[in-house]
Amino acid sequence: MYYLYVFVLIAVIVSFLADRSKTYRAIKVAFRKFIKILPAFASMLILVSIVLALLPNSVILHLLGGSNMFEGVILASSIGSITLMPGFIAFPLCGILLSKGVTYTVLSAFTTTLMMVGFVTFPIEKKYFGVRVAIIRNVASLLIAVIVAVMTGIFYGEIFSWG
Amino acid sequence: MGLKTVTKYARGAGVVAYALFVGYSFLTGFEPGKTIGLNLGYFSLGMLKLLPIAFILIGLFEVWVKKETVEKYFGTKSGLRGHVGGILLAGTTVGGLYVAFPVAYTLYSKGADIGVIFTFIAASAICRVPMIIFEASFMGIKFSIIRLLFSIPLVIFSSMLLGKYLAGRNYRIRDGE
């Protein structure tokens, strides 16, 4: 994380030395864009705070731990679609799920939807893409996640084993 | 009163109700409400650390990078190369979808192809290099490779399709409005 701050600081200094007025403009643009989208970010934060309280890790563990493959993929992709988790929480959780016997197929559906499908990011997405295209993008991502999960299952020999 | 005003008031009422609920939960020690409040604080902090610098980079990108450069690498004529470029660019980003949307608008305003934009969005969700390394360390490298091997072609294909569909329909990406 800190290397990012250093990088941005250096970028701003270099930009400032190269062209003062351009740099001021860049900061102004940054500020204007940030303020404009802030309400949508607030909506996202409120949604995520509620969703994560309703679906704590223990509940996810319980739901995904005790289901068959078919139910598992449906549950996992639903949970993955409505929640948002940073990678440093999601993958350790997946590691625990794996050790509890949850299949790679189910975890693939979970991680891919977690990353690509965004119910809680929808307030932000629709501000840029519009409601219709945001829905299309999310549905397409959900389909991709399911296909990738099936492929994962095949390659791990979980869906059917090779002859 | 138009529908827009009604939604505006409804949203305001929702936010006030949320704030009252969380505040009251802290006063009375209502656990679920406290969890929601703590979640909000936790995620707000995480985002406040990331967003300002992301937007500064977007600002610098807007004033320094020439339209021709973006058009050349990510424009409609760039074809498959543009999509690969979008994935490489996304690989270096941080944060995921919510940071990718404003970046996508900036790329779009500089002449990037709509299909390439959708590839960039998807790739910034699933192809970020630091995240893949972290993923592989928990799930095994085989898991990550299978995931990328199948998702990338599907992402490019569906993004091209969506881009083609929207191209003839006067569609434009908006600046967070």
PDB file of C-alpha atoms in Angstrom, chain A residues 23-159:
ATOM      1  CA  THR A  23      -0.938  19.878 -12.270  1.00  0.00           C
ATOM      2  CA  TYR A  24      -3.389  22.269 -10.648  1.00  0.00           C
ATOM      3  CA  ARG A  25      -5.901  21.273 -13.290  1.00  0.00           C
ATOM      4  CA  ALA A  26      -5.281  17.578 -12.584  1.00  0.00           C
ATOM      5  CA  ILE A  27      -5.907  18.079  -8.867  1.00  0.00           C
ATOM      6  CA  LYS A  28      -9.052  20.053  -9.642  1.00  0.00           C
ATOM      7  CA  VAL A  29     -10.316  17.328 -11.980  1.00  0.00           C
ATOM      8  CA  ALA A  30      -9.558  14.708  -9.317  1.00  0.00           C
ATOM      9  CA  PHE A  31     -11.423  16.658  -6.649  1.00  0.00           C
ATOM     10  CA  ARG A  32     -14.455  17.375  -8.836  1.00  0.00           C
ATOM     11  CA  LYS A  33     -14.806  13.727  -9.914  1.00  0.00           C
ATOM     12  CA  PHE A  34     -14.343  12.502  -6.380  1.00  0.00           C
ATOM     13  CA  ILE A  35     -17.028  14.799  -4.949  1.00  0.00           C
ATOM     14  CA  LYS A  36     -19.435  13.940  -7.737  1.00  0.00           C
ATOM     15  CA  ILE A  37     -19.310  10.199  -7.115  1.00  0.00           C
ATOM     16  CA  LEU A  38     -19.105  10.400  -3.309  1.00  0.00           C
ATOM     17  CA  PRO A  39     -22.884   9.942  -2.697  1.00  0.00           C
ATOM     18  CA  ALA A  40     -22.806   6.705  -4.730  1.00  0.00           C
ATOM     19  CA  PHE A  41     -19.840   5.522  -2.660  1.00  0.00           C
ATOM     20  CA  ALA A  42     -21.802   6.303   0.488  1.00  0.00           C
ATOM     21  CA  SER A  43     -24.665   4.153  -0.817  1.00  0.00           C
ATOM     22  CA  MET A  44     -22.227   1.339  -1.481  1.00  0.00           C
ATOM     23  CA  LEU A  45     -20.721   1.600   2.012  1.00  0.00           C
ATOM     24  CA  ILE A  46     -24.159   1.480   3.630  1.00  0.00           C
ATOM     25  CA  LEU A  47     -25.148  -1.548   1.539  1.00  0.00           C
ATOM     26  CA  VAL A  48     -21.914  -3.390   2.237  1.00  0.00           C
ATOM     27  CA  SER A  49     -22.137  -2.731   5.981  1.00  0.00           C
ATOM     28  CA  ILE A  50     -25.631  -4.277   6.084  1.00  0.00           C
ATOM     29  CA  VAL A  51     -24.905  -7.211   3.765  1.00  0.00           C
ATOM     30  CA  LEU A  52     -21.777  -8.216   5.675  1.00  0.00           C
ATOM     31  CA  ALA A  53     -23.644  -8.041   8.993  1.00  0.00           C
ATOM     32  CA  LEU A  54     -26.314 -10.357   7.579  1.00  0.00           C
ATOM     33  CA  LEU A  55     -23.734 -12.713   6.070  1.00  0.00           C
ATOM     34  CA  PRO A  56     -20.789 -13.031   8.446  1.00  0.00           C
ATOM     35  CA  ASN A  57     -18.041 -15.554   7.677  1.00  0.00           C
ATOM     36  CA  SER A  58     -19.569 -18.098  10.058  1.00  0.00           C
ATOM     37  CA  VAL A  59     -22.821 -18.093   8.063  1.00  0.00           C
ATOM     38  CA  ILE A  60     -20.975 -18.376   4.737  1.00  0.00           C
ATOM     39  CA  LEU A  61     -18.984 -21.280   6.193  1.00  0.00           C
ATOM     40  CA  HIS A  62     -22.182 -22.977   7.304  1.00  0.00           C
ATOM     41  CA  LEU A  63     -24.017 -22.415   3.999  1.00  0.00           C
ATOM     42  CA  LEU A  64     -21.221 -23.540   1.694  1.00  0.00           C
ATOM     43  CA  GLY A  65     -19.947 -26.294   3.966  1.00  0.00           C
ATOM     44  CA  GLY A  66     -23.109 -28.360   4.033  1.00  0.00           C
ATOM     45  CA  SER A  67     -24.394 -28.510   0.496  1.00  0.00           C
ATOM     46  CA  ASN A  68     -23.934 -30.686  -2.580  1.00  0.00           C
ATOM     47  CA  MET A  69     -22.103 -29.445  -5.656  1.00  0.00           C
ATOM     48  CA  PHE A  70     -25.127 -28.129  -7.564  1.00  0.00           C
ATOM     49  CA  GLU A  71     -26.637 -26.299  -4.603  1.00  0.00           C
ATOM     50  CA  GLY A  72     -23.162 -25.214  -3.631  1.00  0.00           C
ATOM     51  CA  VAL A  73     -22.482 -23.464  -6.938  1.00  0.00           C
ATOM     52  CA  ILE A  74     -25.833 -21.677  -6.841  1.00  0.00           C
ATOM     53  CA  LEU A  75     -25.395 -20.623  -3.217  1.00  0.00           C
ATOM     54  CA  ALA A  76     -21.760 -19.632  -3.702  1.00  0.00           C
ATOM     55  CA  SER A  77     -22.465 -17.515  -6.755  1.00  0.00           C
ATOM     56  CA  SER A  78     -25.420 -15.842  -5.029  1.00  0.00           C
ATOM     57  CA  ILE A  79     -23.394 -15.022  -1.924  1.00  0.00           C
ATOM     58  CA  GLY A  80     -20.450 -13.931  -4.072  1.00  0.00           C
ATOM     59  CA  SER A  81     -22.702 -11.649  -6.107  1.00  0.00           C
ATOM     60  CA  ILE A  82     -24.274  -9.793  -3.198  1.00  0.00           C
ATOM     61  CA  THR A  83     -21.227  -9.385  -0.994  1.00  0.00           C
ATOM     62  CA  LEU A  84     -18.019  -7.471  -1.423  1.00  0.00           C
ATOM     63  CA  MET A  85     -14.849  -8.477   0.347  1.00  0.00           C
ATOM     64  CA  PRO A  86     -11.275  -7.392  -0.039  1.00  0.00           C
ATOM     65  CA  GLY A  87      -8.989 -10.212  -1.250  1.00  0.00           C
ATOM     66  CA  PHE A  88      -7.103 -10.365   2.028  1.00  0.00           C
ATOM     67  CA  ILE A  89     -10.336 -11.474   3.742  1.00  0.00           C
ATOM     68  CA  ALA A  90     -11.843 -13.524   0.908  1.00  0.00           C
ATOM     69  CA  PHE A  91      -8.935 -15.843   0.122  1.00  0.00           C
ATOM     70  CA  PRO A  92      -8.092 -16.839   3.692  1.00  0.00           C
ATOM     71  CA  LEU A  93     -11.808 -17.612   4.082  1.00  0.00           C
ATOM     72  CA  CYS A  94     -11.611 -19.761   0.943  1.00  0.00           C
ATOM     73  CA  GLY A  95      -8.586 -21.515   2.412  1.00  0.00           C
ATOM     74  CA  ILE A  96     -10.652 -22.434   5.484  1.00  0.00           C
ATOM     75  CA  LEU A  97     -13.574 -23.559   3.309  1.00  0.00           C
ATOM     76  CA  LEU A  98     -11.200 -25.737   1.290  1.00  0.00           C
ATOM     77  CA  SER A  99      -9.914 -27.419   4.444  1.00  0.00           C
ATOM     78  CA  LYS A 100     -13.549 -28.073   5.470  1.00  0.00           C
ATOM     79  CA  GLY A 101     -14.047 -30.050   2.282  1.00  0.00           C
ATOM     80  CA  VAL A 102     -15.771 -27.445   0.097  1.00  0.00           C
ATOM     81  CA  THR A 103     -14.940 -28.229  -3.530  1.00  0.00           C
ATOM     82  CA  TYR A 104     -12.792 -26.130  -5.844  1.00  0.00           C
ATOM     83  CA  THR A 105     -15.829 -25.872  -8.131  1.00  0.00           C
ATOM     84  CA  VAL A 106     -17.901 -24.121  -5.464  1.00  0.00           C
ATOM     85  CA  LEU A 107     -15.002 -21.905  -4.386  1.00  0.00           C
ATOM     86  CA  SER A 108     -14.361 -20.895  -7.996  1.00  0.00           C
ATOM     87  CA  ALA A 109     -18.002 -19.767  -8.324  1.00  0.00           C
ATOM     88  CA  PHE A 110     -17.647 -17.918  -5.034  1.00  0.00           C
ATOM     89  CA  THR A 111     -14.403 -16.071  -5.775  1.00  0.00           C
ATOM     90  CA  THR A 112     -15.214 -15.140  -9.375  1.00  0.00           C
ATOM     91  CA  THR A 113     -18.651 -13.710  -8.535  1.00  0.00           C
ATOM     92  CA  LEU A 114     -17.191 -11.975  -5.498  1.00  0.00           C
ATOM     93  CA  MET A 115     -14.776 -10.148  -7.770  1.00  0.00           C
ATOM     94  CA  MET A 116     -16.841  -9.608 -10.930  1.00  0.00           C
ATOM     95  CA  VAL A 117     -20.477  -9.339  -9.927  1.00  0.00           C
ATOM     96  CA  GLY A 118     -21.350  -6.380  -7.764  1.00  0.00           C
ATOM     97  CA  PHE A 119     -24.696  -5.929  -6.070  1.00  0.00           C
ATOM     98  CA  VAL A 120     -23.258  -3.459  -3.569  1.00  0.00           C
ATOM     99  CA  THR A 121     -21.203  -1.631  -6.209  1.00  0.00           C
ATOM    100  CA  PHE A 122     -24.325  -1.224  -8.368  1.00  0.00           C
ATOM    101  CA  PRO A 123     -25.055   2.342  -7.118  1.00  0.00           C
ATOM    102  CA  ILE A 124     -21.630   3.358  -8.441  1.00  0.00           C
ATOM    103  CA  GLU A 125     -21.725   1.298 -11.614  1.00  0.00           C
ATOM    104  CA  LYS A 126     -25.064   2.701 -12.784  1.00  0.00           C
ATOM    105  CA  LYS A 127     -23.710   6.264 -12.481  1.00  0.00           C
ATOM    106  CA  TYR A 128     -21.135   5.452 -15.133  1.00  0.00           C
ATOM    107  CA  PHE A 129     -22.782   2.787 -17.300  1.00  0.00           C
ATOM    108  CA  GLY A 130     -26.493   3.414 -16.769  1.00  0.00           C
ATOM    109  CA  VAL A 131     -28.895   0.905 -15.206  1.00  0.00           C
ATOM    110  CA  ARG A 132     -29.463  -1.259 -18.287  1.00  0.00           C
ATOM    111  CA  VAL A 133     -25.838  -1.798 -19.263  1.00  0.00           C
ATOM    112  CA  ALA A 134     -24.841  -2.303 -15.618  1.00  0.00           C
ATOM    113  CA  ILE A 135     -27.413  -5.112 -15.378  1.00  0.00           C
ATOM    114  CA  ILE A 136     -26.224  -6.674 -18.645  1.00  0.00           C
ATOM    115  CA  ARG A 137     -22.602  -6.564 -17.474  1.00  0.00           C
ATOM    116  CA  ASN A 138     -23.397  -8.172 -14.129  1.00  0.00           C
ATOM    117  CA  VAL A 139     -25.537 -10.931 -15.638  1.00  0.00           C
ATOM    118  CA  ALA A 140     -22.837 -11.696 -18.220  1.00  0.00           C
ATOM    119  CA  SER A 141     -20.253 -11.829 -15.428  1.00  0.00           C
ATOM    120  CA  LEU A 142     -22.429 -14.240 -13.443  1.00  0.00           C
ATOM    121  CA  LEU A 143     -22.689 -16.545 -16.470  1.00  0.00           C
ATOM    122  CA  ILE A 144     -18.914 -16.389 -16.995  1.00  0.00           C
ATOM    123  CA  ALA A 145     -18.375 -17.254 -13.322  1.00  0.00           C
ATOM    124  CA  VAL A 146     -20.600 -20.341 -13.576  1.00  0.00           C
ATOM    125  CA  ILE A 147     -18.855 -21.532 -16.754  1.00  0.00           C
ATOM    126  CA  VAL A 148     -15.444 -21.045 -15.141  1.00  0.00           C
ATOM    127  CA  ALA A 149     -16.654 -22.938 -12.047  1.00  0.00           C
ATOM    128  CA  VAL A 150     -17.763 -25.882 -14.197  1.00  0.00           C
ATOM    129  CA  MET A 151     -14.374 -25.876 -15.973  1.00  0.00           C
ATOM    130  CA  THR A 152     -12.621 -25.795 -12.607  1.00  0.00           C
ATOM    131  CA  GLY A 153     -14.715 -28.782 -11.523  1.00  0.00           C
ATOM    132  CA  ILE A 154     -13.781 -30.716 -14.647  1.00  0.00           C
ATOM    133  CA  PHE A 155     -10.060 -30.038 -14.277  1.00  0.00           C
ATOM    134  CA  TYR A 156     -10.035 -30.968 -10.603  1.00  0.00           C
ATOM    135  CA  GLY A 157     -11.984 -34.152 -11.376  1.00  0.00           C
ATOM    136  CA  GLU A 158     -14.839 -33.060  -9.132  1.00  0.00           C
ATOM    137  CA  ILE A 159     -17.611 -33.080 -11.717  1.00  0.00           C
TER     138      ILE A 159
END
